[in-house]
């Protein structure tokens, strides 16, 4: 992918959806795959703690499969339109 982006600069913004999908499983990432920071992180953590009271604990390793985020779907549709 790096070589493709270096060759075709216009593809770079569309890789954000891929990145959001790949990293969306990590702690402190919202349902759209965006990293949560600052004040929003504090409320996000409180919400996560409230939601996870019945669960065993945070995932420690990467899952085998991840959920496709909305941004990736939109990026793929846009790239298909460009081709």
PDB file of C-alpha atoms in Angstrom:
ATOM      1  CA  UNK A   1       0.000   0.000   0.000  1.00  0.00           C
ATOM      2  CA  UNK A   2       2.847   2.387   0.703  1.00  0.00           C
ATOM      3  CA  UNK A   3       4.066   2.198  -2.882  1.00  0.00           C
ATOM      4  CA  UNK A   4       0.573   2.740  -4.245  1.00  0.00           C
ATOM      5  CA  UNK A   5       0.083   5.840  -2.089  1.00  0.00           C
ATOM      6  CA  UNK A   6       3.471   7.231  -3.111  1.00  0.00           C
ATOM      7  CA  UNK A   7       2.575   6.712  -6.752  1.00  0.00           C
ATOM      8  CA  UNK A   8      -1.028   7.940  -6.538  1.00  0.00           C
ATOM      9  CA  UNK A   9      -1.243  10.734  -3.946  1.00  0.00           C
ATOM     10  CA  UNK A  10      -5.010  11.065  -4.241  1.00  0.00           C
ATOM     11  CA  UNK A  11      -5.504   7.628  -2.634  1.00  0.00           C
ATOM     12  CA  UNK A  12      -3.948   8.669   0.681  1.00  0.00           C
ATOM     13  CA  UNK A  13      -7.106  10.128   2.312  1.00  0.00           C
ATOM     14  CA  UNK A  14      -9.035   6.965   1.493  1.00  0.00           C
ATOM     15  CA  UNK A  15      -6.677   4.835   3.579  1.00  0.00           C
ATOM     16  CA  UNK A  16      -8.033   6.425   6.764  1.00  0.00           C
ATOM     17  CA  UNK A  17     -11.050   4.123   6.612  1.00  0.00           C
ATOM     18  CA  UNK A  18      -8.741   1.114   6.420  1.00  0.00           C
ATOM     19  CA  UNK A  19      -6.724   2.384   9.366  1.00  0.00           C
ATOM     20  CA  UNK A  20      -9.892   3.030  11.412  1.00  0.00           C
ATOM     21  CA  UNK A  21     -11.076  -0.511  10.728  1.00  0.00           C
ATOM     22  CA  UNK A  22      -7.744  -2.147  11.540  1.00  0.00           C
ATOM     23  CA  UNK A  23      -7.232  -0.229  14.811  1.00  0.00           C
ATOM     24  CA  UNK A  24     -10.883   0.110  15.835  1.00  0.00           C
ATOM     25  CA  UNK A  25     -10.705  -2.847  18.238  1.00  0.00           C
ATOM     26  CA  UNK A  26      -8.118  -1.157  20.466  1.00  0.00           C
ATOM     27  CA  UNK A  27      -8.999   0.508  23.776  1.00  0.00           C
ATOM     28  CA  UNK A  28      -9.934   4.208  23.584  1.00  0.00           C
ATOM     29  CA  UNK A  29     -11.313   3.964  20.039  1.00  0.00           C
ATOM     30  CA  UNK A  30     -14.963   4.843  19.418  1.00  0.00           C
ATOM     31  CA  UNK A  31     -17.515   2.873  17.392  1.00  0.00           C
ATOM     32  CA  UNK A  32     -16.383   4.575  14.162  1.00  0.00           C
ATOM     33  CA  UNK A  33     -12.738   3.631  14.748  1.00  0.00           C
ATOM     34  CA  UNK A  34     -11.524   7.103  15.718  1.00  0.00           C
ATOM     35  CA  UNK A  35      -9.083   7.428  18.600  1.00  0.00           C
ATOM     36  CA  UNK A  36     -10.648   9.222  21.544  1.00  0.00           C
ATOM     37  CA  UNK A  37      -8.510  11.874  23.275  1.00  0.00           C
ATOM     38  CA  UNK A  38      -8.781  14.781  25.692  1.00  0.00           C
ATOM     39  CA  UNK A  39     -11.984  15.490  27.604  1.00  0.00           C
ATOM     40  CA  UNK A  40     -13.896  13.162  25.373  1.00  0.00           C
ATOM     41  CA  UNK A  41     -11.579  10.346  26.489  1.00  0.00           C
ATOM     42  CA  UNK A  42     -12.577  10.795  30.135  1.00  0.00           C
ATOM     43  CA  UNK A  43     -16.280  10.499  29.376  1.00  0.00           C
ATOM     44  CA  UNK A  44     -15.578   7.680  26.914  1.00  0.00           C
ATOM     45  CA  UNK A  45     -13.712   5.714  29.608  1.00  0.00           C
ATOM     46  CA  UNK A  46     -16.522   6.237  32.102  1.00  0.00           C
ATOM     47  CA  UNK A  47     -18.996   4.998  29.518  1.00  0.00           C
ATOM     48  CA  UNK A  48     -16.803   1.977  28.735  1.00  0.00           C
ATOM     49  CA  UNK A  49     -16.506   1.097  32.422  1.00  0.00           C
ATOM     50  CA  UNK A  50     -20.271   1.319  32.819  1.00  0.00           C
ATOM     51  CA  UNK A  51     -20.861  -0.860  29.739  1.00  0.00           C
ATOM     52  CA  UNK A  52     -18.234  -3.444  30.702  1.00  0.00           C
ATOM     53  CA  UNK A  53     -19.297  -4.123  34.291  1.00  0.00           C
ATOM     54  CA  UNK A  54     -20.766  -7.453  33.221  1.00  0.00           C
ATOM     55  CA  UNK A  55     -17.845  -8.373  30.965  1.00  0.00           C
ATOM     56  CA  UNK A  56     -14.648 -10.116  32.009  1.00  0.00           C
ATOM     57  CA  UNK A  57     -12.216  -7.352  31.024  1.00  0.00           C
ATOM     58  CA  UNK A  58     -10.499  -5.680  28.086  1.00  0.00           C
ATOM     59  CA  UNK A  59      -9.184  -7.654  25.147  1.00  0.00           C
ATOM     60  CA  UNK A  60      -5.442  -8.057  25.419  1.00  0.00           C
ATOM     61  CA  UNK A  61      -4.600  -9.263  21.926  1.00  0.00           C
ATOM     62  CA  UNK A  62      -5.766  -8.438  18.442  1.00  0.00           C
ATOM     63  CA  UNK A  63      -8.889 -10.277  17.295  1.00  0.00           C
ATOM     64  CA  UNK A  64      -8.821 -12.618  14.300  1.00  0.00           C
ATOM     65  CA  UNK A  65     -11.470 -10.488  12.580  1.00  0.00           C
ATOM     66  CA  UNK A  66     -12.522  -6.883  12.997  1.00  0.00           C
ATOM     67  CA  UNK A  67     -15.800  -5.130  12.320  1.00  0.00           C
ATOM     68  CA  UNK A  68     -15.827  -3.009   9.168  1.00  0.00           C
ATOM     69  CA  UNK A  69     -16.191   0.667  10.103  1.00  0.00           C
ATOM     70  CA  UNK A  70     -18.506   3.033   8.193  1.00  0.00           C
ATOM     71  CA  UNK A  71     -15.582   5.136   6.952  1.00  0.00           C
ATOM     72  CA  UNK A  72     -14.030   2.158   5.155  1.00  0.00           C
ATOM     73  CA  UNK A  73     -17.300   1.427   3.366  1.00  0.00           C
ATOM     74  CA  UNK A  74     -17.555   5.050   2.172  1.00  0.00           C
ATOM     75  CA  UNK A  75     -13.895   5.105   1.107  1.00  0.00           C
ATOM     76  CA  UNK A  76     -14.259   1.930  -0.952  1.00  0.00           C
ATOM     77  CA  UNK A  77     -17.381   3.281  -2.636  1.00  0.00           C
ATOM     78  CA  UNK A  78     -15.547   6.515  -3.483  1.00  0.00           C
ATOM     79  CA  UNK A  79     -12.523   4.648  -4.859  1.00  0.00           C
ATOM     80  CA  UNK A  80     -14.779   2.464  -6.998  1.00  0.00           C
ATOM     81  CA  UNK A  81     -16.354   5.632  -8.364  1.00  0.00           C
ATOM     82  CA  UNK A  82     -12.908   6.978  -9.281  1.00  0.00           C
ATOM     83  CA  UNK A  83     -11.905   3.828 -11.184  1.00  0.00           C
TER      84      UNK A  83
END
